Coordinates of C-alpha atoms and ligand atoms in Angstrom, one line a residue:
M281 CA 30.5 52.8 -72.1
D282 CA 34.3 53.1 -72.2
S283 CA 35.4 56.4 -73.6
R284 CA 35.8 59.6 -71.5
D285 CA 33.4 61.4 -73.8
D286 CA 30.7 58.7 -73.2
M287 CA 31.2 59.1 -69.5
L288 CA 31.0 62.8 -69.6
A289 CA 27.8 62.7 -71.8
A290 CA 26.3 60.3 -69.2
L291 CA 27.2 62.6 -66.4
A292 CA 25.7 65.6 -68.2
W293 CA 22.5 63.6 -68.8
Q294 CA 22.2 62.8 -65.1
M295 CA 22.8 66.4 -64.1
E296 CA 20.0 67.4 -66.5
L297 CA 17.7 65.0 -64.7
G298 CA 18.5 66.8 -61.4
A299 CA 21.2 64.5 -59.9
D300 CA 23.3 67.4 -58.7
E301 CA 25.5 65.4 -56.2
A302 CA 26.6 61.9 -55.2
I303 CA 24.9 60.6 -52.1
G304 CA 26.5 57.2 -51.8
D305 CA 30.2 56.2 -51.4
A306 CA 29.9 53.1 -53.5
F307 CA 29.1 53.2 -57.3
I308 CA 25.9 51.5 -58.2
D309 CA 25.7 50.1 -61.8
R310 CA 22.0 50.5 -62.6
T311 CA 22.5 49.0 -66.0
V312 CA 22.7 45.6 -64.3
A313 CA 19.5 43.9 -63.2
P314 CA 19.3 44.2 -59.4
V315 CA 19.3 41.2 -57.1
V316 CA 15.8 41.1 -55.6
P317 CA 16.0 40.3 -51.9
A318 CA 13.7 37.8 -50.4
P319 CA 10.6 39.5 -48.9
K320 CA 11.0 40.4 -45.2
P321 CA 8.6 39.2 -42.6
A322 CA 6.0 41.8 -41.7
S323 CA 7.6 42.5 -38.3
S324 CA 10.7 44.0 -40.0
A325 CA 9.0 46.4 -42.4
T326 CA 11.1 49.4 -43.4
P327 CA 10.8 52.7 -41.4
L328 CA 9.3 54.4 -44.5
A329 CA 6.3 52.1 -44.2
L330 CA 5.9 53.3 -40.6
Q331 CA 5.0 56.9 -41.4
P332 CA 2.5 57.7 -38.6
T333 CA -0.8 59.5 -39.1
Q334 CA -1.1 63.2 -38.1
G335 CA -2.9 62.2 -34.9
A336 CA -0.2 59.7 -34.1
T337 CA 2.5 62.3 -34.8
D338 CA 0.7 64.7 -32.4
A339 CA 0.7 61.9 -29.7
I340 CA 4.3 61.0 -30.3
A341 CA 5.4 64.7 -30.1
A342 CA 3.5 65.1 -26.8
T343 CA 5.3 62.3 -25.2
C344 CA 8.8 63.9 -25.8
T345 CA 9.8 65.3 -22.5
D346 CA 13.2 66.6 -23.6
L347 CA 15.2 67.6 -26.7
D348 CA 16.9 64.2 -27.0
A349 CA 13.6 62.4 -27.0
L350 CA 12.3 64.9 -29.6
R351 CA 15.3 64.5 -31.8
E352 CA 15.0 60.7 -31.7
A353 CA 11.2 60.8 -32.5
I354 CA 11.8 63.1 -35.5
A355 CA 14.7 60.9 -36.8
A356 CA 12.4 57.8 -36.4
H357 CA 9.5 59.3 -38.3
G358 CA 9.2 57.5 -41.6
H359 CA 8.6 60.5 -43.9
P360 CA 9.6 60.0 -47.6
L361 CA 11.9 63.0 -47.6
K362 CA 14.1 61.0 -45.2
S363 CA 15.2 58.6 -47.9
G364 CA 16.9 61.4 -50.0
A365 CA 18.7 63.0 -47.1
R366 CA 22.0 62.3 -45.3
H367 CA 21.2 63.8 -41.9
C368 CA 18.3 64.7 -39.7
V369 CA 18.9 68.4 -39.2
F370 CA 17.4 69.1 -35.7
A371 CA 18.8 72.3 -34.2
D372 CA 21.7 74.5 -33.4
G373 CA 22.4 77.2 -30.8
N374 CA 21.8 77.7 -27.1
P375 CA 18.7 75.8 -25.9
A376 CA 18.4 78.4 -23.1
A377 CA 18.2 81.3 -25.6
R378 CA 15.3 83.7 -25.2
V379 CA 15.0 84.0 -29.0
M380 CA 14.2 80.9 -31.2
I381 CA 14.5 81.1 -35.0
V382 CA 12.4 78.8 -37.1
G383 CA 13.6 78.4 -40.7
E384 CA 12.3 76.3 -43.7
A385 CA 14.4 73.2 -44.4
P386 CA 18.0 72.1 -44.7
G387 CA 19.8 72.8 -47.9
R388 CA 22.9 70.9 -49.3
N389 CA 25.4 72.2 -46.7
E390 CA 23.0 71.7 -43.8
D391 CA 22.3 68.1 -45.0
I392 CA 26.1 67.4 -45.0
E393 CA 26.8 69.0 -41.6
G394 CA 23.6 68.0 -39.9
K395 CA 23.1 71.6 -38.6
P396 CA 20.6 74.3 -39.7
F397 CA 21.8 77.5 -41.5
V398 CA 25.4 76.7 -42.1
G399 CA 25.6 77.6 -45.9
K400 CA 25.9 81.1 -47.4
G401 CA 22.4 82.0 -46.1
G402 CA 23.4 80.8 -42.6
Q403 CA 26.5 82.9 -42.7
L404 CA 24.5 85.9 -43.6
L405 CA 22.0 85.1 -40.8
D406 CA 25.0 85.0 -38.3
R407 CA 26.0 88.5 -39.5
M408 CA 22.5 89.8 -39.2
L409 CA 22.2 88.5 -35.7
A410 CA 25.7 89.9 -34.8
A411 CA 24.5 93.3 -35.9
I412 CA 22.0 93.3 -33.1
G413 CA 24.2 91.6 -30.5
L414 CA 23.0 88.0 -30.9
A415 CA 25.0 84.9 -31.6
R416 CA 23.8 81.3 -31.8
H417 CA 26.4 80.0 -29.3
A418 CA 26.4 82.9 -26.8
E419 CA 26.4 81.6 -23.3
D420 CA 24.2 84.4 -22.0
P421 CA 20.6 83.3 -22.9
A422 CA 19.7 87.0 -23.4
K423 CA 22.3 87.2 -26.2
A424 CA 21.9 83.7 -27.7
V425 CA 19.6 82.2 -30.3
Y426 CA 18.3 78.7 -30.8
I427 CA 17.7 77.7 -34.4
T428 CA 15.6 74.9 -36.0
N429 CA 13.6 74.4 -39.2
I430 CA 10.0 73.3 -40.0
I431 CA 11.3 70.3 -42.1
P432 CA 14.2 68.3 -40.7
W433 CA 15.2 66.5 -44.0
R434 CA 16.6 68.2 -47.1
P435 CA 14.1 68.3 -49.9
A436 CA 15.7 67.1 -53.2
Q437 CA 17.3 69.9 -55.2
N438 CA 16.5 72.4 -52.4
R439 CA 12.9 72.8 -53.6
T440 CA 10.4 74.6 -51.3
P441 CA 8.6 72.2 -49.1
S442 CA 4.8 71.8 -49.8
A443 CA 2.2 72.9 -47.2
E444 CA 1.4 69.2 -46.7
E445 CA 5.0 68.4 -46.0
S446 CA 5.1 71.3 -43.5
S447 CA 2.0 70.2 -41.7
V448 CA 3.4 66.7 -41.2
F449 CA 6.2 68.1 -39.0
L450 CA 4.2 70.8 -37.2
P451 CA 3.4 68.7 -34.1
F452 CA 7.2 68.3 -33.7
V453 CA 7.9 72.0 -34.3
R454 CA 5.3 73.0 -31.7
R455 CA 6.7 70.6 -29.2
H456 CA 10.2 71.9 -29.9
I457 CA 9.0 75.4 -29.2
D458 CA 7.4 74.3 -25.9
L459 CA 10.6 72.5 -24.8
I460 CA 12.7 75.6 -25.6
D461 CA 10.1 78.0 -24.2
P462 CA 11.5 81.1 -25.9
A463 CA 10.3 84.6 -25.1
L464 CA 10.3 85.5 -28.8
I465 CA 10.2 83.5 -32.0
V466 CA 11.5 84.6 -35.4
L467 CA 9.9 83.0 -38.5
M468 CA 12.4 83.0 -41.3
G469 CA 10.6 83.3 -44.6
N470 CA 7.4 82.0 -46.1
T471 CA 7.4 78.4 -45.1
P472 CA 7.5 78.8 -41.2
T473 CA 5.3 81.9 -41.4
K474 CA 2.5 80.1 -43.4
A475 CA 2.8 76.9 -41.4
L476 CA 2.9 78.3 -37.8
L477 CA 0.5 81.2 -38.4
D478 CA -1.8 79.0 -40.5
T479 CA -2.0 81.7 -43.2
T480 CA -1.7 81.9 -46.9
T481 CA -0.5 85.5 -46.8
G482 CA 3.0 85.8 -48.1
I483 CA 6.1 86.9 -46.2
M484 CA 6.3 90.3 -48.1
R485 CA 3.1 91.3 -46.3
M486 CA 3.7 89.6 -43.0
R487 CA 7.3 90.6 -42.4
G488 CA 8.2 93.1 -39.7
M489 CA 4.8 92.8 -37.9
W490 CA 4.5 91.0 -34.6
A491 CA 2.1 88.1 -34.6
E492 CA 1.5 85.1 -32.2
V493 CA 2.4 81.5 -32.4
T494 CA 0.1 79.2 -30.4
T495 CA 1.3 75.8 -29.3
P496 CA -0.2 73.3 -26.7
G497 CA 2.1 75.0 -24.2
G498 CA 1.0 78.6 -24.8
T499 CA 1.1 81.6 -27.1
R500 CA 4.3 83.5 -27.8
P501 CA 5.1 86.6 -29.9
C502 CA 6.7 86.0 -33.2
L503 CA 8.2 88.2 -35.9
P504 CA 8.1 87.0 -39.5
M505 CA 11.3 88.1 -41.4
L506 CA 12.8 87.9 -44.9
H507 CA 14.8 84.7 -45.3
P508 CA 18.6 85.2 -45.7
A509 CA 18.6 83.1 -48.9
Y510 CA 16.1 85.6 -50.4
L511 CA 18.3 88.5 -49.3
L512 CA 21.3 87.0 -51.0
R513 CA 19.2 86.9 -54.2
Q514 CA 17.6 90.4 -53.6
P515 CA 20.2 92.5 -51.8
M516 CA 18.1 95.6 -52.6
D517 CA 15.7 94.4 -49.9
K518 CA 18.3 94.2 -47.1
H519 CA 17.1 97.5 -45.7
K520 CA 13.7 95.8 -45.0
A521 CA 15.6 93.1 -43.0
W522 CA 17.5 95.7 -41.2
A523 CA 14.3 97.4 -40.1
D524 CA 12.9 94.1 -38.9
L525 CA 16.1 93.4 -37.0
L526 CA 15.8 96.7 -35.2
T527 CA 12.1 95.8 -34.4
L528 CA 13.4 92.5 -32.9
K529 CA 16.2 94.2 -31.0
S530 CA 13.9 96.7 -29.3
R531 CA 11.5 93.9 -28.2
I532 CA 14.5 91.9 -26.8
E533 CA 15.5 95.0 -24.8
D534 CA 12.0 95.0 -23.3
I535 CA 12.3 91.5 -22.1
R536 CA 15.8 91.7 -20.7
Ligands
URA1382 N1 17.4 77.6 -45.1 C1 16.6 77.3 -44.1 O1 15.5 77.7 -44.0 N2 17.1 76.5 -43.1 C2 18.3 76.0 -43.2 O2 18.7 75.3 -42.3 C3 19.1 76.3 -44.3 C4 18.6 77.1 -45.3

């Protein structure tokens, strides 16, 4: 393949197959037969072969006594999504915050920066929070938020994670909640609402109504809200998000 047209046609074909970005610095010529490495001894099996069972994940999460230990345990978990992602997206914001936001999963920008909610949806989220006096990096815990996701690795092509994928990471998310010990939790969109409230009811019916998230460490009030990415697609529904923000604001005033 030499001509520019051939190369452009090959690129278009790859994009049609869903390869929407380059993930490696070096070019890999897949038209050449790969050199097959010699099998490794069993003791050096790849991390992906080490995906623990759900019970083991529960036990690993329970042993994490601080955020660094939890971050390391999540990064070491051999989930298949890890192989398609650049960064383990753990959290952002003030760990002393009284409000903890749980989102779905990193998108492209979050995968690149290694932080949750930094793309267009994240910018809208910051504006929504600012409208009720909250900011992710505020020093005052009463004005700060702490943000994480159910899934720490970007699903390819930003697809919605499956319920099974969410359930794999739930022990880590519950431990994360217990370590932060927020007074209030915001569930951003369908994925965290369904996973943490163990419901099949969609966000359009759950939003704006206080519910409770139960973890090994206790039960805390939570407010399901519309995801900012949804609001970017459906700006007509922003008034619903505004109503939910006011609901959150008034509960924050009660706990201050
Ligand atoms: N959407 C999410 O739910 N989380 C992110 O971190 C980014 C987009």
